[in-house]
C-alpha cells in the first residue's frame, strides 16, 4: 500500500505538472494568437482608413490632376499659349499665365491635404494604397528632379508642400479645401508674401513659351515627364474612365529631347 500510494502520488504530481505545462503552453499560444489577430485587425483598420481618405479626396484630386496635365499638354504641344500670352487683352494674358500656376498649386494643395490626413496611417498590406502613394511620389519626383537641363517648373519637395499649404482653406464642411481661382488671383494682387511664393512660376510660364518659339527640343522635357506621371495617376484613380473623358493621351517625346545627365534626385 505504501508503494502504491507513493506511485499514485508521483503520478498525481506528474499529472499536475503536465497539466500545468499544457495550461501554460495553451495560454501562451492563445496570447500569441490574440496578438497576431490584433495586429492583423490593426493593419486592416489602418488600410481601411487610408482607403476612406482616398475615397473622400479622389474626386478633387482627380480633377486637379486632369486640369494640370491638360495645361501642361497645351504648354508643351498646343497653340493656346503661343497666342494668348501675347494677347492684346491684359485679362487674357493674365489668365494664360496665372491659371497655369493656379492649377499646379491646386494639385499640390490636394496632395498636401491627403498627406496630412494619411500621415499617421499605416497602409499595411493594401497594394492599392501603396500604389497610390507611388503615383503621387512619381509626380513629385518629376517636379523636383535635378536631371533636366532647365529649372522651369522645378519645385523641391519642401517647396511643393509650402505651395500646397498656402492654398489650403477651411471648407464649409469643416474639412480642408483648396483655394478658388478668383481668391488665388486676389491674393496675388493684395498679399506681397503670397505673390512672392509664386513669382518664379509665373515667370517660368513665359520662359516655357519662349523655348517653344525657338524650337528647343529638350528645354521643356520636365513638363512632358510630369504630364506622363499625371496621366498614370489619373488612370489609377479612374481606371474605368467614368469620371474623366478619354482625352488623356500622353505627350509624345520628340527625337533629341533627352535630358542632360546629372543628379537624379531633388531635395
PDB file of C-alpha atoms in Angstrom:
ATOM      1  CA  UNK A   1       0.000   0.000   0.000  1.00  0.00           C
ATOM      2  CA  UNK A   2       2.874   2.320   0.778  1.00  0.00           C
ATOM      3  CA  UNK A   3       4.410   1.621  -2.635  1.00  0.00           C
ATOM      4  CA  UNK A   4       1.069   2.022  -4.353  1.00  0.00           C
ATOM      5  CA  UNK A   5       0.422   5.239  -2.517  1.00  0.00           C
ATOM      6  CA  UNK A   6       3.861   6.504  -3.472  1.00  0.00           C
ATOM      7  CA  UNK A   7       3.359   5.647  -7.155  1.00  0.00           C
ATOM      8  CA  UNK A   8      -0.078   7.225  -7.073  1.00  0.00           C
ATOM      9  CA  UNK A   9       1.319  10.345  -5.500  1.00  0.00           C
ATOM     10  CA  UNK A  10       4.097  10.536  -8.064  1.00  0.00           C
ATOM     11  CA  UNK A  11       1.616  10.103 -10.907  1.00  0.00           C
ATOM     12  CA  UNK A  12      -0.589  12.785  -9.413  1.00  0.00           C
ATOM     13  CA  UNK A  13       2.339  15.170  -9.210  1.00  0.00           C
ATOM     14  CA  UNK A  14       3.397  14.342 -12.771  1.00  0.00           C
ATOM     15  CA  UNK A  15      -0.177  14.819 -13.931  1.00  0.00           C
ATOM     16  CA  UNK A  16      -0.342  18.178 -12.209  1.00  0.00           C
ATOM     17  CA  UNK A  17       2.972  19.216 -13.747  1.00  0.00           C
ATOM     18  CA  UNK A  18       1.897  18.121 -17.211  1.00  0.00           C
ATOM     19  CA  UNK A  19      -1.453  19.854 -16.792  1.00  0.00           C
ATOM     20  CA  UNK A  20       0.324  22.993 -15.641  1.00  0.00           C
ATOM     21  CA  UNK A  21       2.702  22.875 -18.575  1.00  0.00           C
ATOM     22  CA  UNK A  22      -0.151  22.305 -21.012  1.00  0.00           C
ATOM     23  CA  UNK A  23      -2.149  25.116 -19.454  1.00  0.00           C
ATOM     24  CA  UNK A  24       0.813  27.494 -19.650  1.00  0.00           C
ATOM     25  CA  UNK A  25       1.563  26.465 -23.239  1.00  0.00           C
ATOM     26  CA  UNK A  26      -2.069  26.829 -24.220  1.00  0.00           C
ATOM     27  CA  UNK A  27      -2.268  30.245 -22.566  1.00  0.00           C
ATOM     28  CA  UNK A  28       0.899  31.435 -24.343  1.00  0.00           C
ATOM     29  CA  UNK A  29      -0.392  30.110 -27.641  1.00  0.00           C
ATOM     30  CA  UNK A  30      -3.701  31.893 -27.121  1.00  0.00           C
ATOM     31  CA  UNK A  31      -1.849  35.104 -26.231  1.00  0.00           C
ATOM     32  CA  UNK A  32       0.302  34.886 -29.359  1.00  0.00           C
ATOM     33  CA  UNK A  33      -2.773  34.179 -31.479  1.00  0.00           C
ATOM     34  CA  UNK A  34      -4.662  37.102 -29.976  1.00  0.00           C
ATOM     35  CA  UNK A  35      -1.653  39.365 -30.505  1.00  0.00           C
ATOM     36  CA  UNK A  36      -1.348  38.341 -34.149  1.00  0.00           C
ATOM     37  CA  UNK A  37      -5.094  38.757 -34.614  1.00  0.00           C
ATOM     38  CA  UNK A  38      -4.930  42.222 -33.050  1.00  0.00           C
ATOM     39  CA  UNK A  39      -2.047  43.170 -35.347  1.00  0.00           C
ATOM     40  CA  UNK A  40      -3.961  41.933 -38.380  1.00  0.00           C
ATOM     41  CA  UNK A  41      -7.051  43.867 -37.326  1.00  0.00           C
ATOM     42  CA  UNK A  42      -4.880  46.947 -36.734  1.00  0.00           C
ATOM     43  CA  UNK A  43      -3.401  46.726 -40.228  1.00  0.00           C
ATOM     44  CA  UNK A  44      -6.825  46.153 -41.765  1.00  0.00           C
ATOM     45  CA  UNK A  45      -8.231  49.122 -39.878  1.00  0.00           C
ATOM     46  CA  UNK A  46      -5.378  51.382 -40.994  1.00  0.00           C
ATOM     47  CA  UNK A  47      -5.737  50.229 -44.590  1.00  0.00           C
ATOM     48  CA  UNK A  48      -9.484  50.830 -44.415  1.00  0.00           C
ATOM     49  CA  UNK A  49      -8.882  54.316 -43.020  1.00  0.00           C
ATOM     50  CA  UNK A  50      -6.414  55.042 -45.809  1.00  0.00           C
ATOM     51  CA  UNK A  51      -8.969  53.849 -48.353  1.00  0.00           C
ATOM     52  CA  UNK A  52     -11.582  56.094 -46.741  1.00  0.00           C
ATOM     53  CA  UNK A  53      -9.261  59.104 -47.077  1.00  0.00           C
ATOM     54  CA  UNK A  54      -8.526  58.215 -50.687  1.00  0.00           C
ATOM     55  CA  UNK A  55     -12.234  57.819 -51.457  1.00  0.00           C
ATOM     56  CA  UNK A  56     -13.031  61.165 -49.828  1.00  0.00           C
ATOM     57  CA  UNK A  57     -10.481  63.091 -51.869  1.00  0.00           C
ATOM     58  CA  UNK A  58     -10.414  61.002 -55.039  1.00  0.00           C
ATOM     59  CA  UNK A  59     -12.696  63.340 -56.981  1.00  0.00           C
ATOM     60  CA  UNK A  60     -10.981  66.701 -56.256  1.00  0.00           C
ATOM     61  CA  UNK A  61      -7.525  65.203 -56.696  1.00  0.00           C
ATOM     62  CA  UNK A  62      -8.568  63.555 -59.954  1.00  0.00           C
ATOM     63  CA  UNK A  63      -9.984  66.804 -61.332  1.00  0.00           C
ATOM     64  CA  UNK A  64      -6.924  68.779 -60.207  1.00  0.00           C
ATOM     65  CA  UNK A  65      -4.556  66.257 -61.790  1.00  0.00           C
ATOM     66  CA  UNK A  66      -6.519  66.360 -65.039  1.00  0.00           C
ATOM     67  CA  UNK A  67      -6.556  70.171 -65.131  1.00  0.00           C
ATOM     68  CA  UNK A  68      -2.806  70.280 -64.576  1.00  0.00           C
ATOM     69  CA  UNK A  69      -1.971  67.667 -67.194  1.00  0.00           C
ATOM     70  CA  UNK A  70      -4.225  69.429 -69.693  1.00  0.00           C
ATOM     71  CA  UNK A  71      -2.459  72.719 -69.061  1.00  0.00           C
ATOM     72  CA  UNK A  72       0.958  71.082 -69.428  1.00  0.00           C
ATOM     73  CA  UNK A  73      -0.210  69.378 -72.622  1.00  0.00           C
ATOM     74  CA  UNK A  74      -1.089  72.786 -74.084  1.00  0.00           C
ATOM     75  CA  UNK A  75       2.131  74.378 -72.845  1.00  0.00           C
ATOM     76  CA  UNK A  76       4.261  71.650 -74.410  1.00  0.00           C
ATOM     77  CA  UNK A  77       2.460  70.946 -77.636  1.00  0.00           C
ATOM     78  CA  UNK A  78      -0.593  73.168 -78.161  1.00  0.00           C
ATOM     79  CA  UNK A  79      -1.126  76.613 -79.662  1.00  0.00           C
ATOM     80  CA  UNK A  80      -3.015  78.233 -76.784  1.00  0.00           C
ATOM     81  CA  UNK A  81      -0.019  79.736 -75.004  1.00  0.00           C
ATOM     82  CA  UNK A  82       1.672  80.814 -78.207  1.00  0.00           C
ATOM     83  CA  UNK A  83      -1.327  83.015 -78.895  1.00  0.00           C
ATOM     84  CA  UNK A  84      -2.697  84.132 -75.532  1.00  0.00           C
ATOM     85  CA  UNK A  85       0.483  85.003 -73.642  1.00  0.00           C
ATOM     86  CA  UNK A  86       0.967  87.780 -76.212  1.00  0.00           C
ATOM     87  CA  UNK A  87      -2.697  88.673 -76.478  1.00  0.00           C
ATOM     88  CA  UNK A  88      -3.737  92.319 -76.715  1.00  0.00           C
ATOM     89  CA  UNK A  89      -6.153  91.845 -73.821  1.00  0.00           C
ATOM     90  CA  UNK A  90      -4.458  92.068 -70.415  1.00  0.00           C
ATOM     91  CA  UNK A  91      -7.028  89.741 -68.846  1.00  0.00           C
ATOM     92  CA  UNK A  92      -6.369  87.081 -71.480  1.00  0.00           C
ATOM     93  CA  UNK A  93      -2.631  87.290 -70.875  1.00  0.00           C
ATOM     94  CA  UNK A  94      -3.100  87.062 -67.138  1.00  0.00           C
ATOM     95  CA  UNK A  95      -5.430  84.091 -67.387  1.00  0.00           C
ATOM     96  CA  UNK A  96      -2.974  82.202 -69.594  1.00  0.00           C
ATOM     97  CA  UNK A  97      -0.183  82.764 -67.081  1.00  0.00           C
ATOM     98  CA  UNK A  98      -1.864  82.712 -63.682  1.00  0.00           C
ATOM     99  CA  UNK A  99      -4.361  79.950 -64.259  1.00  0.00           C
ATOM    100  CA  UNK A 100      -1.454  77.721 -65.279  1.00  0.00           C
ATOM    101  CA  UNK A 101       0.261  78.439 -61.976  1.00  0.00           C
ATOM    102  CA  UNK A 102      -3.033  78.019 -60.146  1.00  0.00           C
ATOM    103  CA  UNK A 103      -3.762  74.509 -61.426  1.00  0.00           C
ATOM    104  CA  UNK A 104      -0.294  73.435 -60.289  1.00  0.00           C
ATOM    105  CA  UNK A 105      -0.883  74.987 -56.859  1.00  0.00           C
ATOM    106  CA  UNK A 106      -4.353  73.408 -56.663  1.00  0.00           C
ATOM    107  CA  UNK A 107      -2.932  69.955 -57.380  1.00  0.00           C
ATOM    108  CA  UNK A 108      -0.203  70.426 -54.752  1.00  0.00           C
ATOM    109  CA  UNK A 109      -2.844  71.606 -52.296  1.00  0.00           C
ATOM    110  CA  UNK A 110      -4.901  68.420 -52.601  1.00  0.00           C
ATOM    111  CA  UNK A 111      -1.779  66.299 -52.324  1.00  0.00           C
ATOM    112  CA  UNK A 112      -0.844  68.122 -49.111  1.00  0.00           C
ATOM    113  CA  UNK A 113      -4.358  67.716 -47.705  1.00  0.00           C
ATOM    114  CA  UNK A 114      -4.221  63.974 -48.359  1.00  0.00           C
ATOM    115  CA  UNK A 115      -0.693  63.735 -46.958  1.00  0.00           C
ATOM    116  CA  UNK A 116      -1.850  65.350 -43.717  1.00  0.00           C
ATOM    117  CA  UNK A 117      -4.840  63.044 -43.451  1.00  0.00           C
ATOM    118  CA  UNK A 118      -2.770  59.914 -44.074  1.00  0.00           C
ATOM    119  CA  UNK A 119       0.463  60.724 -42.246  1.00  0.00           C
ATOM    120  CA  UNK A 120      -0.496  58.720 -39.146  1.00  0.00           C
ATOM    121  CA  UNK A 121      -1.926  55.808 -41.113  1.00  0.00           C
ATOM    122  CA  UNK A 122      -0.063  52.558 -41.617  1.00  0.00           C
ATOM    123  CA  UNK A 123      -1.003  51.493 -45.142  1.00  0.00           C
ATOM    124  CA  UNK A 124      -0.411  47.869 -44.218  1.00  0.00           C
ATOM    125  CA  UNK A 125      -0.558  45.288 -46.971  1.00  0.00           C
ATOM    126  CA  UNK A 126      -3.142  47.048 -49.115  1.00  0.00           C
ATOM    127  CA  UNK A 127      -1.474  47.218 -52.527  1.00  0.00           C
ATOM    128  CA  UNK A 128      -3.853  49.847 -53.873  1.00  0.00           C
ATOM    129  CA  UNK A 129      -2.938  52.272 -51.081  1.00  0.00           C
ATOM    130  CA  UNK A 130       0.762  51.727 -51.637  1.00  0.00           C
ATOM    131  CA  UNK A 131       0.288  52.094 -55.394  1.00  0.00           C
ATOM    132  CA  UNK A 132      -1.470  55.398 -54.763  1.00  0.00           C
ATOM    133  CA  UNK A 133       1.483  56.765 -52.798  1.00  0.00           C
ATOM    134  CA  UNK A 134       3.841  55.591 -55.543  1.00  0.00           C
ATOM    135  CA  UNK A 135       1.897  57.553 -58.166  1.00  0.00           C
ATOM    136  CA  UNK A 136       1.955  60.694 -56.021  1.00  0.00           C
ATOM    137  CA  UNK A 137       5.673  60.184 -55.482  1.00  0.00           C
ATOM    138  CA  UNK A 138       6.280  59.844 -59.219  1.00  0.00           C
ATOM    139  CA  UNK A 139       4.735  63.259 -59.915  1.00  0.00           C
ATOM    140  CA  UNK A 140       6.647  64.799 -57.022  1.00  0.00           C
ATOM    141  CA  UNK A 141       9.916  63.343 -58.300  1.00  0.00           C
ATOM    142  CA  UNK A 142       9.439  64.770 -61.790  1.00  0.00           C
ATOM    143  CA  UNK A 143       8.802  68.184 -60.277  1.00  0.00           C
ATOM    144  CA  UNK A 144      11.860  68.083 -58.037  1.00  0.00           C
ATOM    145  CA  UNK A 145      14.488  66.181 -60.009  1.00  0.00           C
ATOM    146  CA  UNK A 146      17.727  67.902 -60.972  1.00  0.00           C
ATOM    147  CA  UNK A 147      18.406  65.742 -64.010  1.00  0.00           C
ATOM    148  CA  UNK A 148      16.693  68.058 -66.501  1.00  0.00           C
ATOM    149  CA  UNK A 149      18.759  70.849 -68.069  1.00  0.00           C
ATOM    150  CA  UNK A 150      16.496  73.771 -67.149  1.00  0.00           C
ATOM    151  CA  UNK A 151      14.783  74.679 -63.858  1.00  0.00           C
ATOM    152  CA  UNK A 152      11.391  75.693 -65.265  1.00  0.00           C
ATOM    153  CA  UNK A 153       8.594  74.372 -63.047  1.00  0.00           C
ATOM    154  CA  UNK A 154      11.157  72.726 -60.774  1.00  0.00           C
ATOM    155  CA  UNK A 155       9.931  72.562 -57.204  1.00  0.00           C
ATOM    156  CA  UNK A 156      11.748  70.696 -54.472  1.00  0.00           C
ATOM    157  CA  UNK A 157       9.592  68.667 -52.127  1.00  0.00           C
ATOM    158  CA  UNK A 158       9.608  71.286 -49.389  1.00  0.00           C
ATOM    159  CA  UNK A 159       8.527  73.909 -51.900  1.00  0.00           C
ATOM    160  CA  UNK A 160       5.760  71.639 -53.158  1.00  0.00           C
ATOM    161  CA  UNK A 161       4.418  71.274 -49.645  1.00  0.00           C
ATOM    162  CA  UNK A 162       4.738  75.002 -48.961  1.00  0.00           C
ATOM    163  CA  UNK A 163       2.727  75.963 -52.043  1.00  0.00           C
ATOM    164  CA  UNK A 164       0.110  73.365 -51.147  1.00  0.00           C
ATOM    165  CA  UNK A 165      -0.168  74.725 -47.609  1.00  0.00           C
ATOM    166  CA  UNK A 166      -0.510  78.298 -48.863  1.00  0.00           C
ATOM    167  CA  UNK A 167      -3.540  77.296 -50.920  1.00  0.00           C
ATOM    168  CA  UNK A 168      -5.361  75.388 -48.184  1.00  0.00           C
ATOM    169  CA  UNK A 169      -8.584  76.903 -46.799  1.00  0.00           C
ATOM    170  CA  UNK A 170     -11.292  75.703 -44.445  1.00  0.00           C
ATOM    171  CA  UNK A 171     -14.216  74.226 -46.340  1.00  0.00           C
ATOM    172  CA  UNK A 172     -17.897  74.577 -45.489  1.00  0.00           C
ATOM    173  CA  UNK A 173     -17.981  71.060 -44.021  1.00  0.00           C
ATOM    174  CA  UNK A 174     -15.078  71.720 -41.671  1.00  0.00           C
ATOM    175  CA  UNK A 175     -12.579  69.864 -43.825  1.00  0.00           C
ATOM    176  CA  UNK A 176      -9.652  71.384 -45.655  1.00  0.00           C
ATOM    177  CA  UNK A 177     -10.311  72.609 -49.179  1.00  0.00           C
ATOM    178  CA  UNK A 178      -8.348  74.277 -51.969  1.00  0.00           C
ATOM    179  CA  UNK A 179      -8.471  77.978 -52.686  1.00  0.00           C
ATOM    180  CA  UNK A 180     -10.554  79.023 -55.706  1.00  0.00           C
ATOM    181  CA  UNK A 181      -9.005  80.678 -58.747  1.00  0.00           C
ATOM    182  CA  UNK A 182     -10.599  84.115 -58.057  1.00  0.00           C
ATOM    183  CA  UNK A 183      -9.332  84.005 -54.473  1.00  0.00           C
ATOM    184  CA  UNK A 184      -5.900  82.951 -55.742  1.00  0.00           C
ATOM    185  CA  UNK A 185      -5.750  85.963 -58.087  1.00  0.00           C
ATOM    186  CA  UNK A 186      -6.954  88.286 -55.340  1.00  0.00           C
ATOM    187  CA  UNK A 187      -4.185  87.140 -53.004  1.00  0.00           C
ATOM    188  CA  UNK A 188      -1.608  87.589 -55.775  1.00  0.00           C
ATOM    189  CA  UNK A 189      -2.788  91.191 -56.091  1.00  0.00           C
ATOM    190  CA  UNK A 190      -3.054  92.074 -52.405  1.00  0.00           C
ATOM    191  CA  UNK A 191      -0.541  89.927 -50.491  1.00  0.00           C
ATOM    192  CA  UNK A 192       3.131  90.512 -51.380  1.00  0.00           C
ATOM    193  CA  UNK A 193       4.329  87.458 -49.427  1.00  0.00           C
ATOM    194  CA  UNK A 194       1.842  85.195 -51.181  1.00  0.00           C
ATOM    195  CA  UNK A 195       2.798  86.676 -54.567  1.00  0.00           C
ATOM    196  CA  UNK A 196       6.481  86.131 -53.781  1.00  0.00           C
ATOM    197  CA  UNK A 197       5.998  82.363 -53.438  1.00  0.00           C
ATOM    198  CA  UNK A 198       4.588  82.148 -56.972  1.00  0.00           C
ATOM    199  CA  UNK A 199       6.715  84.783 -58.707  1.00  0.00           C
ATOM    200  CA  UNK A 200       9.197  82.372 -60.278  1.00  0.00           C
ATOM    201  CA  UNK A 201       6.486  80.011 -61.520  1.00  0.00           C
ATOM    202  CA  UNK A 202       4.705  82.910 -63.228  1.00  0.00           C
ATOM    203  CA  UNK A 203       7.956  83.823 -64.947  1.00  0.00           C
ATOM    204  CA  UNK A 204       8.507  80.179 -65.850  1.00  0.00           C
ATOM    205  CA  UNK A 205       5.298  80.140 -67.908  1.00  0.00           C
ATOM    206  CA  UNK A 206       6.736  82.858 -70.147  1.00  0.00           C
ATOM    207  CA  UNK A 207      10.087  81.086 -70.391  1.00  0.00           C
ATOM    208  CA  UNK A 208       8.395  77.812 -71.349  1.00  0.00           C
ATOM    209  CA  UNK A 209       6.648  79.533 -74.248  1.00  0.00           C
ATOM    210  CA  UNK A 210       9.882  81.244 -75.326  1.00  0.00           C
ATOM    211  CA  UNK A 211      11.504  77.816 -75.569  1.00  0.00           C
ATOM    212  CA  UNK A 212       8.590  76.665 -77.720  1.00  0.00           C
ATOM    213  CA  UNK A 213       9.076  79.606 -80.044  1.00  0.00           C
ATOM    214  CA  UNK A 214      12.780  78.934 -80.590  1.00  0.00           C
ATOM    215  CA  UNK A 215      12.146  75.220 -81.044  1.00  0.00           C
ATOM    216  CA  UNK A 216      14.253  73.972 -78.120  1.00  0.00           C
ATOM    217  CA  UNK A 217      13.960  70.146 -78.216  1.00  0.00           C
ATOM    218  CA  UNK A 218      14.673  69.478 -74.567  1.00  0.00           C
ATOM    219  CA  UNK A 219      14.012  72.717 -72.681  1.00  0.00           C
ATOM    220  CA  UNK A 220      10.514  71.680 -71.614  1.00  0.00           C
ATOM    221  CA  UNK A 221      11.159  67.974 -71.090  1.00  0.00           C
ATOM    222  CA  UNK A 222      10.175  68.302 -67.405  1.00  0.00           C
ATOM    223  CA  UNK A 223       6.641  69.280 -68.454  1.00  0.00           C
ATOM    224  CA  UNK A 224       6.343  66.186 -70.604  1.00  0.00           C
ATOM    225  CA  UNK A 225       7.512  63.861 -67.843  1.00  0.00           C
ATOM    226  CA  UNK A 226       5.214  65.491 -65.269  1.00  0.00           C
ATOM    227  CA  UNK A 227       2.312  65.093 -67.692  1.00  0.00           C
ATOM    228  CA  UNK A 228       3.131  61.404 -68.160  1.00  0.00           C
ATOM    229  CA  UNK A 229       3.192  60.838 -64.382  1.00  0.00           C
ATOM    230  CA  UNK A 230      -0.130  62.682 -64.006  1.00  0.00           C
ATOM    231  CA  UNK A 231      -1.749  60.512 -66.681  1.00  0.00           C
ATOM    232  CA  UNK A 232      -0.594  57.418 -64.784  1.00  0.00           C
ATOM    233  CA  UNK A 233      -2.156  58.850 -61.610  1.00  0.00           C
ATOM    234  CA  UNK A 234      -5.387  59.663 -63.449  1.00  0.00           C
ATOM    235  CA  UNK A 235      -5.548  56.136 -64.889  1.00  0.00           C
ATOM    236  CA  UNK A 236      -5.100  54.759 -61.369  1.00  0.00           C
ATOM    237  CA  UNK A 237      -7.809  56.968 -59.862  1.00  0.00           C
ATOM    238  CA  UNK A 238     -10.262  56.481 -62.742  1.00  0.00           C
ATOM    239  CA  UNK A 239      -9.404  53.166 -64.430  1.00  0.00           C
ATOM    240  CA  UNK A 240     -12.889  52.763 -65.917  1.00  0.00           C
ATOM    241  CA  UNK A 241     -12.778  56.288 -67.386  1.00  0.00           C
ATOM    242  CA  UNK A 242     -16.135  57.141 -65.839  1.00  0.00           C
ATOM    243  CA  UNK A 243     -15.156  60.452 -64.248  1.00  0.00           C
ATOM    244  CA  UNK A 244     -12.685  61.884 -66.754  1.00  0.00           C
ATOM    245  CA  UNK A 245     -13.123  61.867 -70.560  1.00  0.00           C
ATOM    246  CA  UNK A 246     -10.950  59.713 -72.790  1.00  0.00           C
ATOM    247  CA  UNK A 247      -8.776  62.706 -73.688  1.00  0.00           C
ATOM    248  CA  UNK A 248      -5.853  61.630 -71.538  1.00  0.00           C
ATOM    249  CA  UNK A 249      -3.149  60.845 -74.073  1.00  0.00           C
ATOM    250  CA  UNK A 250       0.467  61.204 -73.080  1.00  0.00           C
ATOM    251  CA  UNK A 251       2.571  63.774 -74.851  1.00  0.00           C
ATOM    252  CA  UNK A 252       4.915  62.346 -77.463  1.00  0.00           C
ATOM    253  CA  UNK A 253       8.574  62.867 -76.706  1.00  0.00           C
ATOM    254  CA  UNK A 254      10.363  64.416 -79.640  1.00  0.00           C
ATOM    255  CA  UNK A 255      13.561  62.991 -81.024  1.00  0.00           C
ATOM    256  CA  UNK A 256      16.551  64.571 -79.358  1.00  0.00           C
ATOM    257  CA  UNK A 257      14.672  65.649 -76.240  1.00  0.00           C
ATOM    258  CA  UNK A 258      16.908  63.682 -73.923  1.00  0.00           C
ATOM    259  CA  UNK A 259      17.611  65.305 -70.567  1.00  0.00           C
ATOM    260  CA  UNK A 260      21.176  66.044 -69.601  1.00  0.00           C
ATOM    261  CA  UNK A 261      22.506  63.604 -67.058  1.00  0.00           C
ATOM    262  CA  UNK A 262      23.083  64.963 -63.594  1.00  0.00           C
ATOM    263  CA  UNK A 263      21.864  64.472 -60.079  1.00  0.00           C
ATOM    264  CA  UNK A 264      18.694  62.456 -60.401  1.00  0.00           C
ATOM    265  CA  UNK A 265      17.044  63.329 -57.143  1.00  0.00           C
ATOM    266  CA  UNK A 266      15.668  66.621 -55.955  1.00  0.00           C
ATOM    267  CA  UNK A 267      15.666  67.931 -52.424  1.00  0.00           C
TER     268      UNK A 267
END
